[in-house]
JSON list of C-alpha atoms in Angstrom, two decimals:
[
{"chain": "W", "resi": 1, "resn": "PHE", "atom": "CA", "xyz": [20.42, -18.01, 63.24]},
{"chain": "W", "resi": 2, "resn": "ARG", "atom": "CA", "xyz": [22.69, -20.03, 60.98]},
{"chain": "W", "resi": 3, "resn": "MET", "atom": "CA", "xyz": [22.51, -17.39, 58.24]},
{"chain": "W", "resi": 4, "resn": "LEU", "atom": "CA", "xyz": [23.24, -14.61, 60.72]},
{"chain": "W", "resi": 5, "resn": "PHE", "atom": "CA", "xyz": [26.17, -16.52, 62.18]},
{"chain": "W", "resi": 6, "resn": "ARG", "atom": "CA", "xyz": [27.52, -17.18, 58.68]},
{"chain": "W", "resi": 7, "resn": "LYS", "atom": "CA", "xyz": [27.28, -13.44, 57.94]},
{"chain": "W", "resi": 8, "resn": "LEU", "atom": "CA", "xyz": [29.12, -12.69, 61.20]},
{"chain": "W", "resi": 9, "resn": "THR", "atom": "CA", "xyz": [31.95, -15.10, 60.33]},
{"chain": "W", "resi": 10, "resn": "LYS", "atom": "CA", "xyz": [32.24, -13.55, 56.86]},
{"chain": "W", "resi": 11, "resn": "ASP", "atom": "CA", "xyz": [32.53, -10.10, 58.44]},
{"chain": "W", "resi": 12, "resn": "VAL", "atom": "CA", "xyz": [35.28, -11.34, 60.77]},
{"chain": "W", "resi": 13, "resn": "TYR", "atom": "CA", "xyz": [37.08, -12.95, 57.81]},
{"chain": "W", "resi": 14, "resn": "ARG", "atom": "CA", "xyz": [36.89, -9.71, 55.79]},
{"chain": "W", "resi": 15, "resn": "TYR", "atom": "CA", "xyz": [38.20, -7.69, 58.75]},
{"chain": "W", "resi": 16, "resn": "LEU", "atom": "CA", "xyz": [41.07, -10.18, 59.16]},
{"chain": "W", "resi": 17, "resn": "GLN", "atom": "CA", "xyz": [41.96, -9.87, 55.46]},
{"chain": "W", "resi": 18, "resn": "LYS", "atom": "CA", "xyz": [41.88, -6.09, 55.72]},
{"chain": "W", "resi": 19, "resn": "CYS", "atom": "CA", "xyz": [44.19, -6.19, 58.78]},
{"chain": "W", "resi": 20, "resn": "VAL", "atom": "CA", "xyz": [46.66, -8.42, 56.95]},
{"chain": "W", "resi": 21, "resn": "GLU", "atom": "CA", "xyz": [46.67, -6.20, 53.84]},
{"chain": "W", "resi": 22, "resn": "THR", "atom": "CA", "xyz": [47.16, -2.96, 55.79]},
{"chain": "W", "resi": 23, "resn": "HIS", "atom": "CA", "xyz": [49.56, -4.52, 58.35]},
{"chain": "W", "resi": 24, "resn": "LYS", "atom": "CA", "xyz": [47.30, -3.59, 61.26]},
{"chain": "W", "resi": 25, "resn": "GLU", "atom": "CA", "xyz": [46.96, -5.52, 64.49]},
{"chain": "W", "resi": 26, "resn": "PHE", "atom": "CA", "xyz": [43.89, -7.78, 64.62]},
{"chain": "W", "resi": 27, "resn": "ASN", "atom": "CA", "xyz": [41.39, -6.74, 67.31]},
{"chain": "W", "resi": 28, "resn": "ILE", "atom": "CA", "xyz": [38.64, -9.26, 67.98]},
{"chain": "W", "resi": 29, "resn": "ASN", "atom": "CA", "xyz": [36.41, -6.59, 69.56]},
{"chain": "W", "resi": 30, "resn": "MET", "atom": "CA", "xyz": [36.49, -4.59, 66.33]},
{"chain": "W", "resi": 31, "resn": "ALA", "atom": "CA", "xyz": [36.02, -7.70, 64.17]},
{"chain": "W", "resi": 32, "resn": "ILE", "atom": "CA", "xyz": [32.84, -8.99, 65.80]},
{"chain": "W", "resi": 33, "resn": "LYS", "atom": "CA", "xyz": [29.87, -6.73, 65.16]},
{"chain": "W", "resi": 34, "resn": "THR", "atom": "CA", "xyz": [27.33, -7.77, 67.78]},
{"chain": "W", "resi": 35, "resn": "GLN", "atom": "CA", "xyz": [24.62, -5.78, 66.06]},
{"chain": "W", "resi": 36, "resn": "THR", "atom": "CA", "xyz": [24.57, -8.32, 63.22]},
{"chain": "W", "resi": 37, "resn": "LEU", "atom": "CA", "xyz": [23.06, -11.05, 65.41]},
{"chain": "W", "resi": 38, "resn": "THR", "atom": "CA", "xyz": [21.02, -8.70, 67.59]},
{"chain": "W", "resi": 39, "resn": "ASN", "atom": "CA", "xyz": [19.30, -6.86, 64.76]},
{"chain": "W", "resi": 40, "resn": "GLY", "atom": "CA", "xyz": [18.71, -10.06, 62.79]},
{"chain": "W", "resi": 41, "resn": "LEU", "atom": "CA", "xyz": [17.02, -11.82, 65.71]},
{"chain": "W", "resi": 42, "resn": "LYS", "atom": "CA", "xyz": [14.98, -8.72, 66.57]},
{"chain": "W", "resi": 43, "resn": "TYR", "atom": "CA", "xyz": [13.75, -8.51, 62.97]},
{"chain": "W", "resi": 44, "resn": "SER", "atom": "CA", "xyz": [12.87, -12.22, 62.89]},
{"chain": "W", "resi": 45, "resn": "LEU", "atom": "CA", "xyz": [10.93, -12.13, 66.15]},
{"chain": "W", "resi": 46, "resn": "ALA", "atom": "CA", "xyz": [9.14, -8.88, 65.26]},
{"chain": "W", "resi": 47, "resn": "THR", "atom": "CA", "xyz": [7.99, -9.89, 61.78]},
{"chain": "W", "resi": 48, "resn": "GLY", "atom": "CA", "xyz": [7.84, -13.70, 62.01]},
{"chain": "W", "resi": 49, "resn": "ASN", "atom": "CA", "xyz": [9.99, -13.96, 58.86]},
{"chain": "W", "resi": 50, "resn": "TRP", "atom": "CA", "xyz": [13.06, -16.07, 59.60]},
{"chain": "W", "resi": 51, "resn": "GLY", "atom": "CA", "xyz": [15.93, -15.40, 57.27]},
{"chain": "W", "resi": 52, "resn": "ASP", "atom": "CA", "xyz": [17.81, -12.48, 55.80]},
{"chain": "W", "resi": 53, "resn": "GLN", "atom": "CA", "xyz": [15.96, -9.15, 55.64]},
{"chain": "W", "resi": 54, "resn": "LYS", "atom": "CA", "xyz": [17.08, -8.63, 52.06]},
{"chain": "W", "resi": 55, "resn": "LYS", "atom": "CA", "xyz": [15.63, -12.00, 51.04]},
{"chain": "W", "resi": 56, "resn": "ALA", "atom": "CA", "xyz": [12.35, -11.63, 52.93]},
{"chain": "W", "resi": 57, "resn": "MET", "atom": "CA", "xyz": [10.32, -13.17, 50.11]},
{"chain": "W", "resi": 58, "resn": "SER", "atom": "CA", "xyz": [12.21, -16.48, 50.31]},
{"chain": "W", "resi": 59, "resn": "SER", "atom": "CA", "xyz": [12.33, -16.67, 54.12]},
{"chain": "W", "resi": 60, "resn": "LYS", "atom": "CA", "xyz": [10.10, -18.85, 56.28]},
{"chain": "W", "resi": 61, "resn": "ALA", "atom": "CA", "xyz": [7.04, -16.96, 57.47]},
{"chain": "W", "resi": 62, "resn": "GLY", "atom": "CA", "xyz": [4.92, -17.57, 60.53]},
{"chain": "W", "resi": 63, "resn": "VAL", "atom": "CA", "xyz": [7.60, -19.05, 62.75]},
{"chain": "W", "resi": 64, "resn": "SER", "atom": "CA", "xyz": [6.84, -16.61, 65.57]},
{"chain": "W", "resi": 65, "resn": "GLN", "atom": "CA", "xyz": [3.58, -14.95, 66.49]},
{"chain": "W", "resi": 66, "resn": "VAL", "atom": "CA", "xyz": [2.26, -12.44, 68.98]},
{"chain": "W", "resi": 67, "resn": "LEU", "atom": "CA", "xyz": [1.05, -13.99, 72.24]},
{"chain": "W", "resi": 68, "resn": "ASN", "atom": "CA", "xyz": [-2.70, -13.58, 72.76]},
{"chain": "W", "resi": 69, "resn": "ARG", "atom": "CA", "xyz": [-3.27, -11.95, 76.17]},
{"chain": "W", "resi": 70, "resn": "TYR", "atom": "CA", "xyz": [-7.00, -11.15, 76.13]},
{"chain": "W", "resi": 71, "resn": "THR", "atom": "CA", "xyz": [-7.70, -13.25, 79.22]},
{"chain": "W", "resi": 72, "resn": "TYR", "atom": "CA", "xyz": [-5.71, -15.68, 81.34]},
{"chain": "W", "resi": 73, "resn": "ALA", "atom": "CA", "xyz": [-7.57, -18.64, 79.83]},
{"chain": "W", "resi": 74, "resn": "SER", "atom": "CA", "xyz": [-6.94, -17.46, 76.26]},
{"chain": "W", "resi": 75, "resn": "THR", "atom": "CA", "xyz": [-3.23, -17.00, 77.06]},
{"chain": "W", "resi": 76, "resn": "LEU", "atom": "CA", "xyz": [-2.96, -20.56, 78.38]},
{"chain": "W", "resi": 77, "resn": "SER", "atom": "CA", "xyz": [-4.86, -21.87, 75.37]},
{"chain": "W", "resi": 78, "resn": "HIS", "atom": "CA", "xyz": [-2.53, -20.00, 73.02]},
{"chain": "W", "resi": 79, "resn": "LEU", "atom": "CA", "xyz": [0.58, -21.37, 74.76]},
{"chain": "W", "resi": 80, "resn": "ARG", "atom": "CA", "xyz": [-0.71, -24.96, 74.55]},
{"chain": "W", "resi": 81, "resn": "ARG", "atom": "CA", "xyz": [-1.55, -24.81, 70.84]},
{"chain": "W", "resi": 82, "resn": "CYS", "atom": "CA", "xyz": [-0.12, -27.24, 68.26]},
{"chain": "W", "resi": 83, "resn": "ASN", "atom": "CA", "xyz": [-0.21, -26.03, 64.68]},
{"chain": "W", "resi": 84, "resn": "THR", "atom": "CA", "xyz": [-0.07, -28.52, 61.79]},
{"chain": "W", "resi": 85, "resn": "PRO", "atom": "CA", "xyz": [1.98, -26.99, 58.95]},
{"chain": "W", "resi": 86, "resn": "LEU", "atom": "CA", "xyz": [-0.46, -27.71, 56.11]},
{"chain": "W", "resi": 87, "resn": "GLY", "atom": "CA", "xyz": [-2.40, -25.42, 53.82]},
{"chain": "W", "resi": 88, "resn": "ARG", "atom": "CA", "xyz": [-5.75, -24.37, 55.24]},
{"chain": "W", "resi": 89, "resn": "GLU", "atom": "CA", "xyz": [-7.57, -24.58, 51.91]},
{"chain": "W", "resi": 90, "resn": "GLY", "atom": "CA", "xyz": [-7.03, -28.32, 51.40]},
{"chain": "W", "resi": 91, "resn": "LYS", "atom": "CA", "xyz": [-9.91, -30.72, 51.93]},
{"chain": "W", "resi": 92, "resn": "ILE", "atom": "CA", "xyz": [-7.80, -33.66, 53.13]},
{"chain": "W", "resi": 93, "resn": "ALA", "atom": "CA", "xyz": [-9.52, -35.20, 56.15]},
{"chain": "W", "resi": 94, "resn": "LYS", "atom": "CA", "xyz": [-6.74, -37.37, 57.63]},
{"chain": "W", "resi": 95, "resn": "PRO", "atom": "CA", "xyz": [-4.53, -34.57, 59.05]},
{"chain": "W", "resi": 96, "resn": "ARG", "atom": "CA", "xyz": [-7.60, -32.98, 60.64]},
{"chain": "W", "resi": 97, "resn": "GLN", "atom": "CA", "xyz": [-8.59, -36.12, 62.55]},
{"chain": "W", "resi": 98, "resn": "LEU", "atom": "CA", "xyz": [-7.18, -37.20, 65.90]},
{"chain": "W", "resi": 99, "resn": "HIS", "atom": "CA", "xyz": [-4.87, -40.20, 65.77]},
{"chain": "W", "resi": 100, "resn": "ASN", "atom": "CA", "xyz": [-5.13, -43.00, 68.36]},
{"chain": "W", "resi": 101, "resn": "THR", "atom": "CA", "xyz": [-1.77, -41.98, 69.83]},
{"chain": "W", "resi": 102, "resn": "HIS", "atom": "CA", "xyz": [-3.14, -38.51, 70.63]},
{"chain": "W", "resi": 103, "resn": "TRP", "atom": "CA", "xyz": [-5.37, -39.94, 73.38]},
{"chain": "W", "resi": 104, "resn": "GLY", "atom": "CA", "xyz": [-4.78, -38.05, 76.62]},
{"chain": "W", "resi": 105, "resn": "MET", "atom": "CA", "xyz": [-2.39, -35.60, 74.98]},
{"chain": "W", "resi": 106, "resn": "VAL", "atom": "CA", "xyz": [-4.58, -33.62, 72.55]},
{"chain": "W", "resi": 107, "resn": "CYS", "atom": "CA", "xyz": [-7.97, -32.18, 73.47]},
{"chain": "W", "resi": 108, "resn": "PRO", "atom": "CA", "xyz": [-10.65, -33.67, 71.17]},
{"chain": "W", "resi": 109, "resn": "ALA", "atom": "CA", "xyz": [-13.02, -30.71, 71.63]},
{"chain": "W", "resi": 110, "resn": "GLU", "atom": "CA", "xyz": [-10.90, -27.56, 71.52]},
{"chain": "W", "resi": 111, "resn": "THR", "atom": "CA", "xyz": [-10.19, -26.66, 67.91]},
{"chain": "W", "resi": 112, "resn": "PRO", "atom": "CA", "xyz": [-11.10, -23.56, 65.91]},
{"chain": "W", "resi": 113, "resn": "GLU", "atom": "CA", "xyz": [-13.97, -23.45, 63.46]},
{"chain": "W", "resi": 114, "resn": "GLY", "atom": "CA", "xyz": [-13.54, -22.81, 59.76]},
{"chain": "W", "resi": 115, "resn": "GLN", "atom": "CA", "xyz": [-10.55, -23.64, 57.58]},
{"chain": "W", "resi": 116, "resn": "ALA", "atom": "CA", "xyz": [-8.19, -24.30, 60.51]},
{"chain": "W", "resi": 117, "resn": "CYS", "atom": "CA", "xyz": [-10.54, -26.89, 62.05]},
{"chain": "W", "resi": 118, "resn": "GLY", "atom": "CA", "xyz": [-8.49, -29.93, 63.08]},
{"chain": "W", "resi": 119, "resn": "LEU", "atom": "CA", "xyz": [-5.22, -28.44, 61.85]},
{"chain": "W", "resi": 120, "resn": "VAL", "atom": "CA", "xyz": [-4.81, -26.40, 65.03]},
{"chain": "W", "resi": 121, "resn": "LYS", "atom": "CA", "xyz": [-4.96, -28.70, 68.04]},
{"chain": "W", "resi": 122, "resn": "ASN", "atom": "CA", "xyz": [-4.56, -27.91, 71.74]},
{"chain": "W", "resi": 123, "resn": "LEU", "atom": "CA", "xyz": [-2.95, -30.00, 74.45]},
{"chain": "W", "resi": 124, "resn": "ALA", "atom": "CA", "xyz": [-5.35, -31.78, 76.75]},
{"chain": "W", "resi": 125, "resn": "LEU", "atom": "CA", "xyz": [-6.15, -30.26, 80.13]},
{"chain": "W", "resi": 126, "resn": "MET", "atom": "CA", "xyz": [-3.86, -32.57, 82.14]},
{"chain": "W", "resi": 127, "resn": "ALA", "atom": "CA", "xyz": [-1.17, -33.07, 79.48]},
{"chain": "W", "resi": 128, "resn": "VAL", "atom": "CA", "xyz": [2.29, -31.98, 80.58]},
{"chain": "W", "resi": 129, "resn": "ILE", "atom": "CA", "xyz": [5.40, -31.67, 78.44]},
{"chain": "W", "resi": 130, "resn": "SER", "atom": "CA", "xyz": [8.42, -32.38, 80.59]},
{"chain": "W", "resi": 131, "resn": "VAL", "atom": "CA", "xyz": [12.01, -31.44, 80.00]},
{"chain": "W", "resi": 132, "resn": "GLY", "atom": "CA", "xyz": [14.15, -34.39, 78.93]},
{"chain": "W", "resi": 133, "resn": "SER", "atom": "CA", "xyz": [15.90, -36.18, 81.76]},
{"chain": "W", "resi": 134, "resn": "VAL", "atom": "CA", "xyz": [18.39, -38.99, 82.18]},
{"chain": "W", "resi": 135, "resn": "SER", "atom": "CA", "xyz": [16.77, -42.43, 82.47]},
{"chain": "W", "resi": 136, "resn": "GLY", "atom": "CA", "xyz": [19.52, -44.03, 84.59]},
{"chain": "W", "resi": 137, "resn": "PRO", "atom": "CA", "xyz": [18.44, -42.90, 88.09]},
{"chain": "W", "resi": 138, "resn": "VAL", "atom": "CA", "xyz": [14.80, -43.76, 87.35]},
{"chain": "W", "resi": 139, "resn": "ILE", "atom": "CA", "xyz": [15.75, -47.26, 86.15]},
{"chain": "W", "resi": 140, "resn": "ASP", "atom": "CA", "xyz": [17.94, -47.83, 89.22]},
{"chain": "W", "resi": 141, "resn": "PHE", "atom": "CA", "xyz": [15.06, -46.79, 91.50]},
{"chain": "W", "resi": 142, "resn": "LEU", "atom": "CA", "xyz": [12.61, -49.09, 89.71]},
{"chain": "W", "resi": 143, "resn": "GLU", "atom": "CA", "xyz": [15.00, -52.06, 89.95]},
{"chain": "W", "resi": 144, "resn": "GLU", "atom": "CA", "xyz": [15.34, -51.49, 93.70]},
{"chain": "W", "resi": 145, "resn": "TRP", "atom": "CA", "xyz": [11.55, -51.52, 94.07]},
{"chain": "W", "resi": 146, "resn": "GLY", "atom": "CA", "xyz": [10.88, -54.80, 92.30]},
{"chain": "W", "resi": 147, "resn": "LEU", "atom": "CA", "xyz": [10.96, -54.20, 88.54]},
{"chain": "W", "resi": 148, "resn": "GLU", "atom": "CA", "xyz": [11.21, -57.61, 86.90]},
{"chain": "W", "resi": 149, "resn": "PRO", "atom": "CA", "xyz": [13.22, -57.76, 83.66]},
{"chain": "W", "resi": 150, "resn": "LEU", "atom": "CA", "xyz": [11.29, -58.03, 80.42]},
{"chain": "W", "resi": 151, "resn": "GLU", "atom": "CA", "xyz": [13.20, -61.14, 79.26]},
{"chain": "W", "resi": 152, "resn": "GLU", "atom": "CA", "xyz": [11.94, -63.26, 82.17]},
{"chain": "W", "resi": 153, "resn": "ASN", "atom": "CA", "xyz": [8.25, -62.27, 82.13]},
{"chain": "W", "resi": 154, "resn": "ALA", "atom": "CA", "xyz": [7.40, -61.35, 78.54]},
{"chain": "W", "resi": 155, "resn": "GLN", "atom": "CA", "xyz": [4.55, -63.90, 78.32]},
{"chain": "W", "resi": 156, "resn": "SER", "atom": "CA", "xyz": [2.66, -62.93, 81.51]},
{"chain": "W", "resi": 157, "resn": "THR", "atom": "CA", "xyz": [-0.54, -61.10, 80.68]},
{"chain": "W", "resi": 158, "resn": "ASN", "atom": "CA", "xyz": [-1.67, -60.12, 84.18]},
{"chain": "W", "resi": 159, "resn": "LEU", "atom": "CA", "xyz": [1.44, -58.05, 85.01]},
{"chain": "W", "resi": 160, "resn": "THR", "atom": "CA", "xyz": [1.72, -54.27, 84.69]},
{"chain": "W", "resi": 161, "resn": "LYS", "atom": "CA", "xyz": [4.07, -53.05, 81.96]},
{"chain": "W", "resi": 162, "resn": "VAL", "atom": "CA", "xyz": [6.64, -50.40, 82.98]},
{"chain": "W", "resi": 163, "resn": "PHE", "atom": "CA", "xyz": [7.84, -47.86, 80.41]},
{"chain": "W", "resi": 164, "resn": "VAL", "atom": "CA", "xyz": [10.57, -45.23, 80.87]},
{"chain": "W", "resi": 165, "resn": "ASN", "atom": "CA", "xyz": [10.86, -42.58, 78.15]},
{"chain": "W", "resi": 166, "resn": "GLY", "atom": "CA", "xyz": [8.90, -44.80, 75.76]},
{"chain": "W", "resi": 167, "resn": "VAL", "atom": "CA", "xyz": [11.07, -47.90, 76.28]},
{"chain": "W", "resi": 168, "resn": "TRP", "atom": "CA", "xyz": [9.49, -51.05, 77.73]},
{"chain": "W", "resi": 169, "resn": "LEU", "atom": "CA", "xyz": [11.85, -52.01, 80.56]},
{"chain": "W", "resi": 170, "resn": "GLY", "atom": "CA", "xyz": [9.99, -54.71, 82.41]},
{"chain": "W", "resi": 171, "resn": "VAL", "atom": "CA", "xyz": [6.93, -55.63, 84.40]},
{"chain": "W", "resi": 172, "resn": "CYS", "atom": "CA", "xyz": [5.67, -55.15, 87.93]},
{"chain": "W", "resi": 173, "resn": "ARG", "atom": "CA", "xyz": [3.58, -57.65, 89.91]},
{"chain": "W", "resi": 174, "resn": "ASP", "atom": "CA", "xyz": [2.22, -55.19, 92.49]},
{"chain": "W", "resi": 175, "resn": "PRO", "atom": "CA", "xyz": [1.61, -51.72, 91.01]},
{"chain": "W", "resi": 176, "resn": "LEU", "atom": "CA", "xyz": [0.94, -48.89, 93.42]}
]
């Protein structure tokens, strides 16, 4: 998009120079060619090559792909896929293994066979990716319902830790 926008601004600049040289009135509707962005994005989504059409060899390939719609289950599986951007021919084992932090988020069983084994991972069945939200109202609610600050109870081992967006806020004596 950045390259297409840069091309659009260059076209507007050239049109402005031409208007100044020929003493014409500048018309923004004539200066902005909407087809520049439209055609560029259509090309990128259709081919998967992101970048200028003229420089297709140096553009990033594989950024978009066709959605698999064989069955409902295969469509859901395709939408929940995580692709590791490494070469398939390498024999490095570490990127193919599940990390401890993947527990509950990445399915340990669903991965393709062959060269892509372990490099293509799927989200776990109950994993949900939520849209980012503001932490303030959640923190206020938790403080009203008995969240004890972390500074006062950091040493207690039998209390339940409370995290909001990955930040340890405090502890709770009576979890629901």
